[in-house]
PDB file of C-alpha atoms (C1' of nucleotides) in Angstrom:
ATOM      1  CA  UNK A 625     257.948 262.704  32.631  1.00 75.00           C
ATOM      2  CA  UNK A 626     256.445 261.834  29.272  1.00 84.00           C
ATOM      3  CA  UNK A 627     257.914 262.309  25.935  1.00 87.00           C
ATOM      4  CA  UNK A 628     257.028 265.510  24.912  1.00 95.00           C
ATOM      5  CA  UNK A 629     257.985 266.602  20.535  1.00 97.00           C
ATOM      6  CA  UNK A 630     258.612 269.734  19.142  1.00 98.00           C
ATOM      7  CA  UNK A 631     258.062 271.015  15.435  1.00 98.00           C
ATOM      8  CA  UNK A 632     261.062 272.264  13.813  1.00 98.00           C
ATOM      9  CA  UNK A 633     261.509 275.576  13.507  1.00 97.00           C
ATOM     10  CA  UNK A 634     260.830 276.138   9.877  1.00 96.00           C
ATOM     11  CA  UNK A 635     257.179 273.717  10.240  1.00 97.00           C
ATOM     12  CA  UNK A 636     256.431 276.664  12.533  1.00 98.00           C
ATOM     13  CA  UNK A 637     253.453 278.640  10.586  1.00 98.00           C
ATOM     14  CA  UNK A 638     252.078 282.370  11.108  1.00 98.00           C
ATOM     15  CA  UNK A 639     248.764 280.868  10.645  1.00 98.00           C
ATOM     16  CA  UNK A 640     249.745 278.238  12.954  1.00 98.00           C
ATOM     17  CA  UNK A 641     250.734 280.345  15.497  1.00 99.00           C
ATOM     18  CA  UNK A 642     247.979 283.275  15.332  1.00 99.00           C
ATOM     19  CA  UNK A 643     245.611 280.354  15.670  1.00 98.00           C
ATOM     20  CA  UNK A 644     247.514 279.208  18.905  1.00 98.00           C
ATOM     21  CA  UNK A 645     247.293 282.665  20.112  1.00 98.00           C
ATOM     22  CA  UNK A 646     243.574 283.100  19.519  1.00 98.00           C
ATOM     23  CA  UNK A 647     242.394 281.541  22.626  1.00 98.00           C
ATOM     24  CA  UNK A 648     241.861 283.329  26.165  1.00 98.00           C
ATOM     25  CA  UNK A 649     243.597 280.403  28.148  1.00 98.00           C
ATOM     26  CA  UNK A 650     246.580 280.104  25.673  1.00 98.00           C
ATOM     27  CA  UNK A 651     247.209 283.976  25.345  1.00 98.00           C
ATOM     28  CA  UNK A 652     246.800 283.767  29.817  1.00 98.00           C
ATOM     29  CA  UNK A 653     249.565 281.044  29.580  1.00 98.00           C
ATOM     30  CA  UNK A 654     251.915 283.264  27.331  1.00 98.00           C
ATOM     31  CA  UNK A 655     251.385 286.372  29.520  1.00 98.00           C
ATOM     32  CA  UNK A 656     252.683 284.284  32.240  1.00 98.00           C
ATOM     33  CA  UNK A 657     255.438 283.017  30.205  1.00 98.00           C
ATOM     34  CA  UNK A 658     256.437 287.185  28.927  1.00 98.00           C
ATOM     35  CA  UNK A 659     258.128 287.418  31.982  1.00 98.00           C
ATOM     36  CA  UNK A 660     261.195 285.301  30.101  1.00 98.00           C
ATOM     37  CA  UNK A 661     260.935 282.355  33.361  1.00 98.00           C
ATOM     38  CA  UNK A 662     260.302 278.842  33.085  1.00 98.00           C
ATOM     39  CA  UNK A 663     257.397 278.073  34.383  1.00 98.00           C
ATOM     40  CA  UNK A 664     255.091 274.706  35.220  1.00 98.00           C
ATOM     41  CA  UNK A 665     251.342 274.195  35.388  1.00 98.00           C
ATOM     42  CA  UNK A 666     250.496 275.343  38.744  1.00 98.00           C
ATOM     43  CA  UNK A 667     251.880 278.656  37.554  1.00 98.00           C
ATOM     44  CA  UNK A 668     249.031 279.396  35.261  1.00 98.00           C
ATOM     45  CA  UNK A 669     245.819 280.086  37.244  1.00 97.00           C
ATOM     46  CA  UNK A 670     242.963 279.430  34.435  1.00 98.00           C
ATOM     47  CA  UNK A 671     239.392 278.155  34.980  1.00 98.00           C
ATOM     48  CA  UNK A 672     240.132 274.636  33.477  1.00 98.00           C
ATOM     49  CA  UNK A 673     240.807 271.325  34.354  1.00 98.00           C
ATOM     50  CA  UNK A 674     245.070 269.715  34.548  1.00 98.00           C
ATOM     51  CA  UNK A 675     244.099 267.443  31.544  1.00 98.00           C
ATOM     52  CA  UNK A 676     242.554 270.511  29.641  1.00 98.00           C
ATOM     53  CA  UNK A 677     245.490 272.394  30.383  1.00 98.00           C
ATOM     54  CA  UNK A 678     247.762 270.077  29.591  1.00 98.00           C
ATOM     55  CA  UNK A 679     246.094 269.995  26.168  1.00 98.00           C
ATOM     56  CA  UNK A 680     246.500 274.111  25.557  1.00 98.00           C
ATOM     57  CA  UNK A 681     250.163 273.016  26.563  1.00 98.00           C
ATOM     58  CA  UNK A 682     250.375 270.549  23.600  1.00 98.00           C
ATOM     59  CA  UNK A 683     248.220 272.975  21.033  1.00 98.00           C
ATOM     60  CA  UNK A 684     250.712 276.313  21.777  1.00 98.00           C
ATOM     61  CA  UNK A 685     254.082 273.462  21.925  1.00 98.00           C
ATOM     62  CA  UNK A 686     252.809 272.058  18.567  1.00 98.00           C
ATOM     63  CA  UNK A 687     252.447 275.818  17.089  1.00 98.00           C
ATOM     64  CA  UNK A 688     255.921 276.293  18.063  1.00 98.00           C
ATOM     65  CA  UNK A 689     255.076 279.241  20.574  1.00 98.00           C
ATOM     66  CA  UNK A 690     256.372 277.386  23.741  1.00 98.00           C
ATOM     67  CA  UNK A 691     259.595 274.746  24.640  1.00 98.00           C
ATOM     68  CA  UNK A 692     258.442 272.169  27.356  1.00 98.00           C
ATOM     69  CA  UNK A 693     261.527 270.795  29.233  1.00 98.00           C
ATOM     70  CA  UNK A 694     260.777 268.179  31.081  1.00 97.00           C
ATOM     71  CA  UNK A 695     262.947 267.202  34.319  1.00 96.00           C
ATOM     72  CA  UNK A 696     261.980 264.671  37.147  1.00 95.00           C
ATOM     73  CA  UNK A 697     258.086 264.733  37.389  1.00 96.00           C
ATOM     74  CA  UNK A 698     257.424 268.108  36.793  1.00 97.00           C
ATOM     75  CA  UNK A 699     258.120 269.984  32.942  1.00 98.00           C
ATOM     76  CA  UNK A 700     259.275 273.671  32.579  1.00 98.00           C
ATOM     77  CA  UNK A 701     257.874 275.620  29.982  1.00 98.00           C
ATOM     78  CA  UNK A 702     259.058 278.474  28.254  1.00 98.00           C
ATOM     79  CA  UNK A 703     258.722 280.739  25.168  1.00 98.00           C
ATOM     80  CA  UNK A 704     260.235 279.637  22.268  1.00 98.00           C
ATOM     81  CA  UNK A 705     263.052 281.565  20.815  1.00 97.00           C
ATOM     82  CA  UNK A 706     263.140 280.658  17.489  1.00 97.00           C
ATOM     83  CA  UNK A 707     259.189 282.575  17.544  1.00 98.00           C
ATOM     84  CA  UNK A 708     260.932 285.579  17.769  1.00 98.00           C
ATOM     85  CA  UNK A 709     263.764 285.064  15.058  1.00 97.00           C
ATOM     86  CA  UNK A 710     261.137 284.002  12.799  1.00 97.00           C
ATOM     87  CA  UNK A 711     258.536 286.261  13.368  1.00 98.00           C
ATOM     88  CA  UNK A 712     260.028 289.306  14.621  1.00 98.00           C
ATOM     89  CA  UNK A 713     257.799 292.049  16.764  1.00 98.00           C
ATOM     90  CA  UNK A 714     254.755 289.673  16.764  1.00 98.00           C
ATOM     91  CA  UNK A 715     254.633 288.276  20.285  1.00 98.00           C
ATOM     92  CA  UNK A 716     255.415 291.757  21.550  1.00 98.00           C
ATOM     93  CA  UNK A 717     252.802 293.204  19.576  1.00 98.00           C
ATOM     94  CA  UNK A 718     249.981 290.387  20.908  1.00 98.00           C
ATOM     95  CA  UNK A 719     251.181 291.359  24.589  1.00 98.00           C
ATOM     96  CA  UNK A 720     250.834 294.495  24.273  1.00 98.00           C
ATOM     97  CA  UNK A 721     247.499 294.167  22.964  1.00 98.00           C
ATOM     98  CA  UNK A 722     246.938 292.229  25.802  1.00 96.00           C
ATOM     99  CA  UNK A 723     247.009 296.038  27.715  1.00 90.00           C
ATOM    100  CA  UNK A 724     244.052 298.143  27.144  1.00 75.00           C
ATOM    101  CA  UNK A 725     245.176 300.799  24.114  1.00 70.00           C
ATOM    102  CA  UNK A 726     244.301 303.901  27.058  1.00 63.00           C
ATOM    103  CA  UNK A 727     246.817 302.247  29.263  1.00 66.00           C
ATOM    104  CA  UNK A 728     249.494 302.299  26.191  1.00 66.00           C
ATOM    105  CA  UNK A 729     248.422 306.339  25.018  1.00 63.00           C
ATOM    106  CA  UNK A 730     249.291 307.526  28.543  1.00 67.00           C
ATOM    107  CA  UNK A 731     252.551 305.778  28.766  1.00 63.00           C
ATOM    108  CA  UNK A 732     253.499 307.250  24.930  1.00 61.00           C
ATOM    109  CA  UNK A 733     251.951 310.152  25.312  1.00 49.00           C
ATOM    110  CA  UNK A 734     253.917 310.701  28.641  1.00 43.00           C
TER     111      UNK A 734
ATOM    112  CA  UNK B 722     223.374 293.649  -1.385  1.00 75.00           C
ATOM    113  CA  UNK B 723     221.998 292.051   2.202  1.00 82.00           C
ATOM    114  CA  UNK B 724     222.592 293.660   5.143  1.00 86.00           C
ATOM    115  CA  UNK B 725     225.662 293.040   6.847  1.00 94.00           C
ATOM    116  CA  UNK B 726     226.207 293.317  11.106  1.00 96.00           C
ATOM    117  CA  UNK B 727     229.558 294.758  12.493  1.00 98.00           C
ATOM    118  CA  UNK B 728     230.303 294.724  16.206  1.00 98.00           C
ATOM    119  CA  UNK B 729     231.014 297.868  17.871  1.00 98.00           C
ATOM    120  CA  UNK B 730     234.656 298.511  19.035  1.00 97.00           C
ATOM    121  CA  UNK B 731     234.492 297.458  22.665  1.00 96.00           C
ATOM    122  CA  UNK B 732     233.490 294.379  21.611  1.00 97.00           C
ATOM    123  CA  UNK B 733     236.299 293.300  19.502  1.00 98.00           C
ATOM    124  CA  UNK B 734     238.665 290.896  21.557  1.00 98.00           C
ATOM    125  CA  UNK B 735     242.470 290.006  21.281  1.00 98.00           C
ATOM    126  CA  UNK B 736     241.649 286.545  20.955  1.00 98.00           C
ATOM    127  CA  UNK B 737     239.055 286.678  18.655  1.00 98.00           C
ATOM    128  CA  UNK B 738     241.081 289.096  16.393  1.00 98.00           C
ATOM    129  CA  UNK B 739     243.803 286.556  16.159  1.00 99.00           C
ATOM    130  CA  UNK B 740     241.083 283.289  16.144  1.00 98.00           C
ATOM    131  CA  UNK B 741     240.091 284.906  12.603  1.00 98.00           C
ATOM    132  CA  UNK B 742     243.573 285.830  11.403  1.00 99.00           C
ATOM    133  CA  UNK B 743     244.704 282.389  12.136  1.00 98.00           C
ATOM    134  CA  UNK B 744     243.535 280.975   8.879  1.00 98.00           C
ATOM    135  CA  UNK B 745     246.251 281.170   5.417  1.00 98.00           C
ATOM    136  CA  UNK B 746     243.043 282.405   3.730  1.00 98.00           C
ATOM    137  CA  UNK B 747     242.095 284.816   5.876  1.00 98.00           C
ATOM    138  CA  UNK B 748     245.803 286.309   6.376  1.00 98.00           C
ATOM    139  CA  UNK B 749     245.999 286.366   2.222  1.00 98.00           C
ATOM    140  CA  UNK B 750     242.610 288.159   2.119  1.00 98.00           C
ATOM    141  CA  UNK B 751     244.089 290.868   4.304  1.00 98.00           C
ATOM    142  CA  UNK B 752     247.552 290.896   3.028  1.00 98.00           C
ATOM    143  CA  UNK B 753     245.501 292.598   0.223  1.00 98.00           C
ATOM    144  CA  UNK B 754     243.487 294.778   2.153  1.00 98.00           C
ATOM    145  CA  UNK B 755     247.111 296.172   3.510  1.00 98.00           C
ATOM    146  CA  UNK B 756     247.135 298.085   0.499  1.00 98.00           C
ATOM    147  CA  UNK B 757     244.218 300.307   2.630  1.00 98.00           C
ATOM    148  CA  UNK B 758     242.261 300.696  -0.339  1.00 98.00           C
ATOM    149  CA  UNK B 759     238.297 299.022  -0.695  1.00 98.00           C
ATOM    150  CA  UNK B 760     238.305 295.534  -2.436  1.00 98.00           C
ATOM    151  CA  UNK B 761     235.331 293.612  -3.772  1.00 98.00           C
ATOM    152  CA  UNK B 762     235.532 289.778  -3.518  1.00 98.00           C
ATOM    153  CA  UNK B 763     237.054 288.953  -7.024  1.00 98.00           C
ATOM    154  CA  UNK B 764     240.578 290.660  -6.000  1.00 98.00           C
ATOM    155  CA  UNK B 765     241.052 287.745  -3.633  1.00 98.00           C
ATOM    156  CA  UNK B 766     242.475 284.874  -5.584  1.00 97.00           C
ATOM    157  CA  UNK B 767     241.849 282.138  -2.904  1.00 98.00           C
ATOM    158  CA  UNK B 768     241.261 278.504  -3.377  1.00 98.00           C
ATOM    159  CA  UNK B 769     237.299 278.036  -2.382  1.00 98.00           C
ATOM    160  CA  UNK B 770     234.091 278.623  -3.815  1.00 98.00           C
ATOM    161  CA  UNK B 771     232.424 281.989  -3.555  1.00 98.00           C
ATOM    162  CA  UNK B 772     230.270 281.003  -0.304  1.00 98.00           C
ATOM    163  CA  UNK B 773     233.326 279.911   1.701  1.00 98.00           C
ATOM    164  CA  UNK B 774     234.634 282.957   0.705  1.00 98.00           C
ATOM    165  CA  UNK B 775     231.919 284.904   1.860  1.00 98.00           C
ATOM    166  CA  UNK B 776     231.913 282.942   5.195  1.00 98.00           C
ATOM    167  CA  UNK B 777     235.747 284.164   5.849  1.00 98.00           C
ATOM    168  CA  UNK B 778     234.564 287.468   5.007  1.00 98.00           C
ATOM    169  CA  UNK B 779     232.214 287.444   7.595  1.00 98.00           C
ATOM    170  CA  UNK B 780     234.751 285.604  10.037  1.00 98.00           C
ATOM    171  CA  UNK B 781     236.844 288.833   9.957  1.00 98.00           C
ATOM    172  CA  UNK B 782     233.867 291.013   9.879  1.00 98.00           C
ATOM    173  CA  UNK B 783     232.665 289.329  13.274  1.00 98.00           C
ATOM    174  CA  UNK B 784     236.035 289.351  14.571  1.00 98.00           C
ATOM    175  CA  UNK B 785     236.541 293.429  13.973  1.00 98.00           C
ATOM    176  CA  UNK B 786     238.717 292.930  11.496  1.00 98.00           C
ATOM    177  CA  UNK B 787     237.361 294.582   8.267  1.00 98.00           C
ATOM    178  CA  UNK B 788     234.910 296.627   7.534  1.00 98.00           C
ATOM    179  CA  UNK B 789     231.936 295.863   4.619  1.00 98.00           C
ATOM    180  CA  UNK B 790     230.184 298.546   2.724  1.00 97.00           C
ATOM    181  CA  UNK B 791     227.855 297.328   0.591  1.00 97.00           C
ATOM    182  CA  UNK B 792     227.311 299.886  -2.927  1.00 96.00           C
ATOM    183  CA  UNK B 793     224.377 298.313  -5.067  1.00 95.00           C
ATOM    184  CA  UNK B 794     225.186 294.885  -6.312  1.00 96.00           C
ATOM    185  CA  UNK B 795     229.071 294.815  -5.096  1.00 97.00           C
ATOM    186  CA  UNK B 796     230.406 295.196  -1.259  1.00 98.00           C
ATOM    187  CA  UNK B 797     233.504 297.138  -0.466  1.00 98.00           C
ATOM    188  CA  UNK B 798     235.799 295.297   2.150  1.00 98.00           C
ATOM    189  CA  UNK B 799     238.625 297.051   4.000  1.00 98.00           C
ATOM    190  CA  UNK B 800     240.621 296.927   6.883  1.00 98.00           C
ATOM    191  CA  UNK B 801     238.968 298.203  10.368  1.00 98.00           C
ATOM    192  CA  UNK B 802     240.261 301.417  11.624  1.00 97.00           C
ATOM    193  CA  UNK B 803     239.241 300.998  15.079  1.00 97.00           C
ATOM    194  CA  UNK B 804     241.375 297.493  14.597  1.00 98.00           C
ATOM    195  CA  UNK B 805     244.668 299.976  15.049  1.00 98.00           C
ATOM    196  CA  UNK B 806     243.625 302.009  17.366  1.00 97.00           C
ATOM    197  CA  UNK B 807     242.121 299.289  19.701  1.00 97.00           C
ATOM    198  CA  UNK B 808     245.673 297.574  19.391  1.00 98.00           C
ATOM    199  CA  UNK B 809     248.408 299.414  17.883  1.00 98.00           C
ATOM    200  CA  UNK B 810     250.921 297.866  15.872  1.00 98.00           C
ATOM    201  CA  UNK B 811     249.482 294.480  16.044  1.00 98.00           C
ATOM    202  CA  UNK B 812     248.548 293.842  12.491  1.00 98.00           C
ATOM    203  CA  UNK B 813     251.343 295.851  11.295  1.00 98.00           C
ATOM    204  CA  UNK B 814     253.236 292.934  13.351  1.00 98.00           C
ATOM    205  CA  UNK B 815     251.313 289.964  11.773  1.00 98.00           C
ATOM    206  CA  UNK B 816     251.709 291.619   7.789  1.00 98.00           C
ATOM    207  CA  UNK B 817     255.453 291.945   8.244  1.00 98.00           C
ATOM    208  CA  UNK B 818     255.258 288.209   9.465  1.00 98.00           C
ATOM    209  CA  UNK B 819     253.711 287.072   6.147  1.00 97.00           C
ATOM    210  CA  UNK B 820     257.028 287.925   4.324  1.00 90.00           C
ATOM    211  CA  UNK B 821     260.039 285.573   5.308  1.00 75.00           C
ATOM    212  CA  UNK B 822     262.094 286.654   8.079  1.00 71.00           C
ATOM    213  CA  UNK B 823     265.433 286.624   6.110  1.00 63.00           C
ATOM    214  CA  UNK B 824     263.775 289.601   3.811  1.00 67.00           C
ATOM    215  CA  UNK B 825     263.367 291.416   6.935  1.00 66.00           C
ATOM    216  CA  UNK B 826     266.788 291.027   7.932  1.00 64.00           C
ATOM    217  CA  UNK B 827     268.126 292.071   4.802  1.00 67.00           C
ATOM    218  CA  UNK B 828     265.960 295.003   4.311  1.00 63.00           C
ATOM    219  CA  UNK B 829     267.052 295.983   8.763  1.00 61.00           C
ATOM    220  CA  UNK B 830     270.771 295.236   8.088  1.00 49.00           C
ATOM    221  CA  UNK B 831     271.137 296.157   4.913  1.00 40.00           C
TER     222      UNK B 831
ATOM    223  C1'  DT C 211     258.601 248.175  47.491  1.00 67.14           C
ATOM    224  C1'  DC C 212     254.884 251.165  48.092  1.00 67.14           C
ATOM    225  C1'  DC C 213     253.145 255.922  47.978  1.00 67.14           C
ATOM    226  C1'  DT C 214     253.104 260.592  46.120  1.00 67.14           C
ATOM    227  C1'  DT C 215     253.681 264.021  42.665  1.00 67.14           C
ATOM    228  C1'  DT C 216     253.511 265.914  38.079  1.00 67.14           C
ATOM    229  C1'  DA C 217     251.917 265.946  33.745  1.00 67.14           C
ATOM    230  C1'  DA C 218     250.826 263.380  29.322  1.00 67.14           C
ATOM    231  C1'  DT C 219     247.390 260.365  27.237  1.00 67.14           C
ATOM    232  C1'  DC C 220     242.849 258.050  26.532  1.00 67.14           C
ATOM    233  C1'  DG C 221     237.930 257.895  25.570  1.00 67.14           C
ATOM    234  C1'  DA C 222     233.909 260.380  25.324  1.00 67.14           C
ATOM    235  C1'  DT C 223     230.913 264.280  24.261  1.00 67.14           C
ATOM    236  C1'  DA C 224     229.238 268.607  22.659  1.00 67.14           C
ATOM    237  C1'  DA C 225     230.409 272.535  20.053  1.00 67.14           C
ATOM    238  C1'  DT C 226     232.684 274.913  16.441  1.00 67.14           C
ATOM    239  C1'  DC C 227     234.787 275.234  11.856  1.00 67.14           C
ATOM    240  C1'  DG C 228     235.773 274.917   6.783  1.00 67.14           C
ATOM    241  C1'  DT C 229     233.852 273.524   2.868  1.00 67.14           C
ATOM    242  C1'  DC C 230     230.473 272.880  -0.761  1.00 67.14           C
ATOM    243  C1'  DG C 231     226.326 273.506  -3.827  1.00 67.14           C
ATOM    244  C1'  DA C 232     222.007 275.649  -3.957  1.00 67.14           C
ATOM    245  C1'  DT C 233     219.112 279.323  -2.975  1.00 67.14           C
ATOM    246  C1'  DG C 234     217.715 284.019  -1.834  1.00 67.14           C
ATOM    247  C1'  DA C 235     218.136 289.036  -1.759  1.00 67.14           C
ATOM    248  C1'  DT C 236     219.232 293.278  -3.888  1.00 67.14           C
ATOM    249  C1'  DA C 237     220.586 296.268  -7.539  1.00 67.14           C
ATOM    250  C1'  DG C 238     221.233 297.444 -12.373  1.00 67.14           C
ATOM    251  C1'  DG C 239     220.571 296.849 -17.303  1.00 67.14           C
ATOM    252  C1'  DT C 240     217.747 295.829 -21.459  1.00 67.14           C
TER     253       DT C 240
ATOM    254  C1'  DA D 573     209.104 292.411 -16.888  1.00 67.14           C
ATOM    255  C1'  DC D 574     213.028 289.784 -17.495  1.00 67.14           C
ATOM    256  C1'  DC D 575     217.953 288.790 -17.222  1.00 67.14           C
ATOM    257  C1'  DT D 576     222.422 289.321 -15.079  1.00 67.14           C
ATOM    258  C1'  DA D 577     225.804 290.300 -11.522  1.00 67.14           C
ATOM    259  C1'  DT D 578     227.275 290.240  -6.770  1.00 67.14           C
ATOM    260  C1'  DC D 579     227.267 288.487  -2.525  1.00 67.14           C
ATOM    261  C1'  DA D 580     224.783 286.728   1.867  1.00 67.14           C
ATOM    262  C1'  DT D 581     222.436 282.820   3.711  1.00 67.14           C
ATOM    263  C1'  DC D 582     220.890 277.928   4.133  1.00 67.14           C
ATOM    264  C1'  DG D 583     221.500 273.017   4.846  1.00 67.14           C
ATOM    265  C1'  DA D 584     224.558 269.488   4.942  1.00 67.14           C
ATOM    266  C1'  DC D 585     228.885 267.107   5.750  1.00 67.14           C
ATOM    267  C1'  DG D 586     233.264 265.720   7.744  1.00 67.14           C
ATOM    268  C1'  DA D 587     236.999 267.399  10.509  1.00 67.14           C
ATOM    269  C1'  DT D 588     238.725 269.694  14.267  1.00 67.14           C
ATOM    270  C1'  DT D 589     238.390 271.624  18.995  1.00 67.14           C
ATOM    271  C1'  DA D 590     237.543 272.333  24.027  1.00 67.14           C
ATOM    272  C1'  DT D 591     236.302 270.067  27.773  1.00 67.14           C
ATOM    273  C1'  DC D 592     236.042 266.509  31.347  1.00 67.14           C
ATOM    274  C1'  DG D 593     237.232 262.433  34.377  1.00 67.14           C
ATOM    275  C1'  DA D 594     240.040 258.497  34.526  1.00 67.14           C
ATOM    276  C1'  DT D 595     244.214 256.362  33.529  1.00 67.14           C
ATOM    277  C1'  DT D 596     249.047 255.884  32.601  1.00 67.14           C
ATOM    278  C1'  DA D 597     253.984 257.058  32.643  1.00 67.14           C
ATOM    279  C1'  DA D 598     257.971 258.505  34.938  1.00 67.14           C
ATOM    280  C1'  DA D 599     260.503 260.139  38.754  1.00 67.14           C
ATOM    281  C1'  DG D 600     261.387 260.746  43.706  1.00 67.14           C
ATOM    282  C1'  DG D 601     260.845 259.768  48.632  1.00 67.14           C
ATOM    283  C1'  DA D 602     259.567 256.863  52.727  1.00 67.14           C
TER     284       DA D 602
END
DNA sequence: TCCTTTAATCGATAATCGTCGATGATAGGT
DNA sequence: ACCTATCATCGACGATTATCGATTAAAGGA
């Protein structure tokens, strides 16, 4: 697999990364990726094309949201931890706004 | 003062709402709308010329982020209430992002 | 050594974005 | 009726973005 780069973690930006996040396909991939897995492209079901996908890949790796690991021909992505050491609560906060609010009242209001 | 369109709340979307924070200018326009008092253009001190700045306003305004009320020559910008209840805690999230995460810490473990 | 698989990269295109200066609209003051 | 203040809109520009199909790179298997 190709050389892949990561930012380090203090180039990582909020504006960066809201920016990453403000996409349907990017905030599909990082629902898949919530679940705390590695995953690879055939795991994301979106309406796009490998190359284009490959692309979101490169925009959400270069915000510092996701790792890419890349072993034999395929590359395992995953969310990156220093996101959550550096912004605290935000990535849980954008997936659960990924749930419709009603769906959150009922579960706090029991 | 012109008229000035907002969407209504079901049409405000997760990606859209972070598409328009994603932007240092927009985040510092409302880090000072946090305050959740009404602001007129001149209490953002942001590098661009008056037009840009009325183009980010309008960003966030199309985005469901604030909320204009023109008053005879001045407008009144604050943050959206239905922004909070549409997805709770998520620009709470993103404001405590704009401070370093080692002030955080202190202020949690301290 | 070929063939297959996976995913990054290339080249192209259309659309969107951030920026500016200038202009227009509206309200208030003199 | 004029002048001023505030802010939206217009027209233009360069830069970035999303998308595609085709190609390339790297690894594994026959």
């Amino acid at each position: 697999m190709r050389r892949v780069v990561h930012p380090s973690a203090d180039q990582i930006s909020l504006a960066g990364v809201l920016s990453a996040l403000g996409d349907p396909i990017r905030l599909e991939i990082v629902t898949v990726l919530s679940d705390g897995q590695e995953h690879v492209q055939p795991d994301f079901v979106v309406p796009v094309g490998q190359s284009t996908l490959s692309h979101h890949m490169k925009t959400l790796r270069d915000a510092g949201v996701v790792f890419s690991r890349p072993e034999g021909t395929r590359c395992f992505v995953s969310l990156r931890a220093e996101l959550e050491q550096k912004f605290p609560g935000l990535l849980d906060a954008v997936l659960r706004s990924t749930r419709p609010a009603a769906a959150q009242d009922a579960r706090a209001g029991g």
